XYZ file of C-alpha atoms in Angstrom:
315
model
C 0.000 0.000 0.000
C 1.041 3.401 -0.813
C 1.209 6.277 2.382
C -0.654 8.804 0.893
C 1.016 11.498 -0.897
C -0.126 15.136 1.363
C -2.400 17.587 -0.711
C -1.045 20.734 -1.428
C -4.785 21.619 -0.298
C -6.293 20.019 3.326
C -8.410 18.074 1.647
C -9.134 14.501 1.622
C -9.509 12.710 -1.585
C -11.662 9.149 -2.312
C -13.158 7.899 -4.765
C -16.529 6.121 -5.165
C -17.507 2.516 -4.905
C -20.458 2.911 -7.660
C -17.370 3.371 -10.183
C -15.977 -0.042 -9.697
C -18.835 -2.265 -9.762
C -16.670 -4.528 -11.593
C -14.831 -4.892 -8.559
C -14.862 -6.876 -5.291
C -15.201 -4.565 -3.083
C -12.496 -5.514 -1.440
C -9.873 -5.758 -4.326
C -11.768 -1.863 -5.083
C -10.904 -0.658 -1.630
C -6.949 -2.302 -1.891
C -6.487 -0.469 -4.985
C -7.938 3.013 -3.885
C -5.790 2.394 -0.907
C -2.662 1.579 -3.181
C -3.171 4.757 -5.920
C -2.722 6.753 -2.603
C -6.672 8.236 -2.205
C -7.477 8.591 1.772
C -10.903 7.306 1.382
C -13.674 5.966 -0.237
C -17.608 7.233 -1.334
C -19.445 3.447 -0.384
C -22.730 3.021 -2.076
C -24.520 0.234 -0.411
C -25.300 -2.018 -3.559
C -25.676 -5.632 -4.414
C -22.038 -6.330 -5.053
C -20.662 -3.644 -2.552
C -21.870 -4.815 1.409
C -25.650 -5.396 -0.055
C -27.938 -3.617 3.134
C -30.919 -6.534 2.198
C -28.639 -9.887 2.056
C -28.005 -11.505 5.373
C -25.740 -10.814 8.298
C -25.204 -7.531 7.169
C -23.426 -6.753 10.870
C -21.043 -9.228 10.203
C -20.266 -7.801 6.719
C -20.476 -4.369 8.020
C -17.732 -5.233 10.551
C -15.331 -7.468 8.034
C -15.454 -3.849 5.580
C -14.763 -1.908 8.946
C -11.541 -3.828 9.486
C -10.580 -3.428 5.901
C -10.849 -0.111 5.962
C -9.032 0.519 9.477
C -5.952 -1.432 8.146
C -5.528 0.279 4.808
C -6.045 3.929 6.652
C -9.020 4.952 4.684
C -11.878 6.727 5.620
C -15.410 6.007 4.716
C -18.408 8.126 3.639
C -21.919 5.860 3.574
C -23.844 6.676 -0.423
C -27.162 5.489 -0.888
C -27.227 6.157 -4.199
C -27.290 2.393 -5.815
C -29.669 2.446 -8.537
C -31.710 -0.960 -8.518
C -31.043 -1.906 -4.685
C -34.798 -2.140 -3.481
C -36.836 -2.620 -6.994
C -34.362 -4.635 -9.825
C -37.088 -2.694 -12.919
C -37.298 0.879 -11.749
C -33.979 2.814 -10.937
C -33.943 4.558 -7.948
C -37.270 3.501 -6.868
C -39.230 3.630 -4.518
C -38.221 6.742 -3.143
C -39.436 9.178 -0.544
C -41.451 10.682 -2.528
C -43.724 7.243 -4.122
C -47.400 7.245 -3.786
C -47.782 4.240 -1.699
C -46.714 4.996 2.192
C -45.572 1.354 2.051
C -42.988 1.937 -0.705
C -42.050 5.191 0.942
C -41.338 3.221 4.094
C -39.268 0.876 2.298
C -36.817 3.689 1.722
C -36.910 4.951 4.505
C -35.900 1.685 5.535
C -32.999 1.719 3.615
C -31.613 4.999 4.963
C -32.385 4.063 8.925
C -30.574 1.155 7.771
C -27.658 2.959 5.884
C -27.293 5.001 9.024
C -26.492 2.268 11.234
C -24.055 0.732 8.804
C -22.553 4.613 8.876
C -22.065 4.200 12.878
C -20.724 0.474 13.089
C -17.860 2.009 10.100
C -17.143 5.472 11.530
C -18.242 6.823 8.475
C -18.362 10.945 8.052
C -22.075 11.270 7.081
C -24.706 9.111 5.095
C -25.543 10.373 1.568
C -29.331 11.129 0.087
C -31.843 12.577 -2.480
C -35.142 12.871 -2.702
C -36.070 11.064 -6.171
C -37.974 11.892 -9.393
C -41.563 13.766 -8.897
C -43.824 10.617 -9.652
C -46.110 10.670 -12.779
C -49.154 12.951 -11.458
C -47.831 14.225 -8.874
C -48.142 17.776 -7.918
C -44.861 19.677 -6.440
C -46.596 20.495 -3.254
C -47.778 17.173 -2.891
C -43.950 15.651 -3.768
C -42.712 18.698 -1.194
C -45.134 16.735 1.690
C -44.398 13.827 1.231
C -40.657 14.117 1.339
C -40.734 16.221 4.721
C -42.937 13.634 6.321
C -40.488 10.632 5.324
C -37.514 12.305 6.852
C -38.132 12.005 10.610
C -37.559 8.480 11.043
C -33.833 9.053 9.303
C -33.339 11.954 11.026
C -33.981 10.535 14.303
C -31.535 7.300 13.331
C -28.742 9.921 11.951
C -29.166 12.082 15.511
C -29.306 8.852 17.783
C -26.108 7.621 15.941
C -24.413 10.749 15.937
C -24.047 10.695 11.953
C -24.737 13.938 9.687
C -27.318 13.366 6.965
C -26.001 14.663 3.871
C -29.040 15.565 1.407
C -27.938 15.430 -2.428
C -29.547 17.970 -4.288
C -30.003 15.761 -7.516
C -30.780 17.498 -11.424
C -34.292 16.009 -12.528
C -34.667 15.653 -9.010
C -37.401 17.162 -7.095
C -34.707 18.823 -4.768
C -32.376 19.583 -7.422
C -30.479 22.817 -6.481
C -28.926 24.396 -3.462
C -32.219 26.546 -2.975
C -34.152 23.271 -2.757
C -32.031 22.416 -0.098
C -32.683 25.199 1.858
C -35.989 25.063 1.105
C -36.255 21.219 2.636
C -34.341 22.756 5.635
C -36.831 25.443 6.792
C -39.604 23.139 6.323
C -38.104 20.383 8.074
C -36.994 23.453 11.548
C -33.507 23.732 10.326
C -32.901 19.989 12.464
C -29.076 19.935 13.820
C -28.051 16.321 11.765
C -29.390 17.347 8.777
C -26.526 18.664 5.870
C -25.799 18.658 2.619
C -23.990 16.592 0.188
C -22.657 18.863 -2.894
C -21.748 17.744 -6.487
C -19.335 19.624 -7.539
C -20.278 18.863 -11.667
C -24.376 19.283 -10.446
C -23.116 22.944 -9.835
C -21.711 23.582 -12.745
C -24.652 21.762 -14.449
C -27.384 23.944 -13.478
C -26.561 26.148 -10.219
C -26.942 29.736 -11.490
C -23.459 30.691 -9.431
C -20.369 29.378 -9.998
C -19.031 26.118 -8.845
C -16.457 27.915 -6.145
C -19.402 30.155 -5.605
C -21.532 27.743 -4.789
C -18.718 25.963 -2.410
C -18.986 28.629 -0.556
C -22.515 29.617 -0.590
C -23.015 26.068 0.950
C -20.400 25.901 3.645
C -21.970 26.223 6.750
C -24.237 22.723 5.916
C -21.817 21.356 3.916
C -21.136 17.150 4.963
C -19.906 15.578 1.608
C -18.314 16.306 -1.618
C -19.023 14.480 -4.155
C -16.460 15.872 -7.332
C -16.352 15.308 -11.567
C -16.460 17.061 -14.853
C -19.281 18.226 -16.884
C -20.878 20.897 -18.893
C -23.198 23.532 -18.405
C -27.222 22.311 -18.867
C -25.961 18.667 -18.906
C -25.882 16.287 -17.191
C -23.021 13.602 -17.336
C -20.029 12.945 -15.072
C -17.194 13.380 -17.036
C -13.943 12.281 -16.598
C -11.294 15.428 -15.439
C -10.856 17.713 -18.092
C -13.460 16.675 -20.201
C -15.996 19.236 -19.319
C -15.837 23.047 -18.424
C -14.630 23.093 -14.696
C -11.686 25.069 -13.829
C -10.604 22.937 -10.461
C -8.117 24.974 -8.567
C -10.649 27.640 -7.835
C -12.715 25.505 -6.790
C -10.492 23.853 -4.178
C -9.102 26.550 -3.209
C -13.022 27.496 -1.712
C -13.657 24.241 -0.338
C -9.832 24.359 1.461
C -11.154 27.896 2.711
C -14.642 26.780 4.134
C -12.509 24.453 6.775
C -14.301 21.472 5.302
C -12.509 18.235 6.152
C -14.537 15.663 5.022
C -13.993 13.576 1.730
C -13.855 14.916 -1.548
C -15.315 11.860 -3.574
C -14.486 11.181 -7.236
C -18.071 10.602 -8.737
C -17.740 8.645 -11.938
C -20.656 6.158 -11.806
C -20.776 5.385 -15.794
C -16.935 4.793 -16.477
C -17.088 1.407 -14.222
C -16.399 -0.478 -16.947
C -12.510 1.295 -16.647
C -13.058 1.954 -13.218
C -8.915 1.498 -12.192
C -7.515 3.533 -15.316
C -9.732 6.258 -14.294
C -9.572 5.508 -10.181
C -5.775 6.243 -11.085
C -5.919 8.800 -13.735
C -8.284 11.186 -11.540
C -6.064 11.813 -8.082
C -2.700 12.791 -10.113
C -5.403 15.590 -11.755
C -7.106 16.633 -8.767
C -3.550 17.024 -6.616
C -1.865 18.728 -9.549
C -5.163 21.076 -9.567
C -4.779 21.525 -5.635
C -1.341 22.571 -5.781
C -1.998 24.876 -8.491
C -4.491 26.202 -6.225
C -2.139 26.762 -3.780
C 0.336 28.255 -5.834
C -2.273 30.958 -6.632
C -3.110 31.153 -2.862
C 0.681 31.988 -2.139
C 1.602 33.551 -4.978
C 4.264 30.902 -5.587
C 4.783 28.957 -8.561
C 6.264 25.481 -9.290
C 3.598 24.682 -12.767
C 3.056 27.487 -15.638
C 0.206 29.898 -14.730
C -0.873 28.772 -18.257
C -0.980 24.979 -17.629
C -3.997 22.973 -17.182
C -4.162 19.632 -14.482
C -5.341 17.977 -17.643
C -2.124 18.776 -19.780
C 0.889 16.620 -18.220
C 1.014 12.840 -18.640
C 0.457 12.802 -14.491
C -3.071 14.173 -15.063
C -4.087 12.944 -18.480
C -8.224 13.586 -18.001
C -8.924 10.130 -20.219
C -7.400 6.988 -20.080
């Protein structure tokens, strides 16, 4: 295993579990260990510690050794597309006609939140889901406040920080969606925020650093890609429009210490070319961040993360 290599930035990079489904997730977490990342985004799936199969404590506790030994930390995504219905993705979700489906998901975050505890994990990552077919908004709005006491309750018991995904095509899809959920919901203590840093520069109306910092007080999780304005699709670094160092350079300067998560759910199928392609870009754009910070300069002003061999965007 490789000691990881110190950011030029205090931030923590990892890189998530639902791009390298192709992996056990034990041979995904020894190689994320090995590249040097300090931890890991773990979407509870089928093939990654499944939260429906059996003895999930005992599983929970074999990954909780795992991690301990290779030094990596751990934040809990609930993100896994066909874990509680194998024909609709994402579904059900909070926001489902049927109480009884609702409660199923709700099930799977109270769940999520325990495996959170028995890892350590930083916070457990959520959305809301798709509007359903004839659904009103205010309707959608009521039934996803009146889902979220039961998880909030489990995340406050457990001493774990929610972290709320606002999601494009989403129902809460932007940062003022987020706040909106939060007023309704009395502003409660373990509820934050989980922020994609590509879902900014998707469809936020500020800037990606702007919205970094617009977002810092509830900010729990970083989630972090490529991709272009009014599109969504995680890109690989240096594929889309985002210039990075700013970018770290805000979330370095909000005192956030959590992970910064590489979010690359559709490039699975080269999961380890881009697992090791991505942290070379993402420490050459934190140093270049820093550079600017100190007014020091060991890489041309000019020069792109993208542009060396060491942080070639695509494999």
């Amino acid at each position: 295993m490789t000691a990881p290599e110190p950011s030029a930035l205090p931030l923590r990079f990892g890189y998530g579990t639902n791009g390298l489904t192709d992996l056990r997730l034990d041979d995904a977490l020894g190689l994320l260990a090995d590249l040097g990342y300090e931890g890991v985004g773990l979407t509870l799936d089928h093939m990654h510690l499944d939260p429906l199969a059996p003895d999930l404590a005992a599983r929970t506790r074999h990954v909780a050794r795992r991690l301990d030994a290779l030094g990596l930390a751990v934040t809990v995504e609930t993100g896994a597309r066909y874990v509680l219905d194998p024909r609709r993705k994402h579904g059900p979700s909070l926001l489902d006609p049927e109480p009884d489906d609702r409660a199923r998901r709700v099930g799977l975050l109270v769940r999520a939140v325990q495996v959170a505890a028995d890892l350590g994990a930083h916070a457990v990552h959520c959305f809301s889901g798709t509007v359903p077919d004839h659904t009103d908004e205010d309707t959608a709005w009521k039934r996803l406040t009146g889902t979220f006491g039961p998880v909030l309750d489990a995340a406050s018991a457990a001493g774990v920080p929610l972290a709320v995904e606002p999601e494009p095509g989403h129902l809460l899809a932007t940062l003022a969606d987020f706040h909106h959920l939060r007023r309704a919901l009395g502003d409660p203590e373990p509820l934050g925020l989980t922020l994609d840093i590509g879902h900014c520069q998707c469809l936020e109306p500020l800037a990606p650093a702007d919205c970094v910092r617009e977002a810092a007080p509830w900010l729990r999780h970083v989630q972090i890609e490529d991709m272009r304005r009014g599109v969504h699709e995680h890109l690989p670094f240096g594929d889309g429009e985002i210039d990075f160092p700013p970018v770290l350079a805000a979330l370095a300067a909000t005192g956030y210490r959590g992970l910064t998560v590489v979010e690359l759910p559709r490039h699975s199928h080269a999961g380890p070319r881009f697992a090791a392609h991505s942290l070379p870009y993402l420490r050459r754009a934190a140093r270049l961040a820093a550079e600017r910070i100190t007014g020091t300069s060991t890489v041309p002003s000019h020069g792109d993360p993208s542009a060396t061999p060491e942080g070639s965007s695509t494999p």
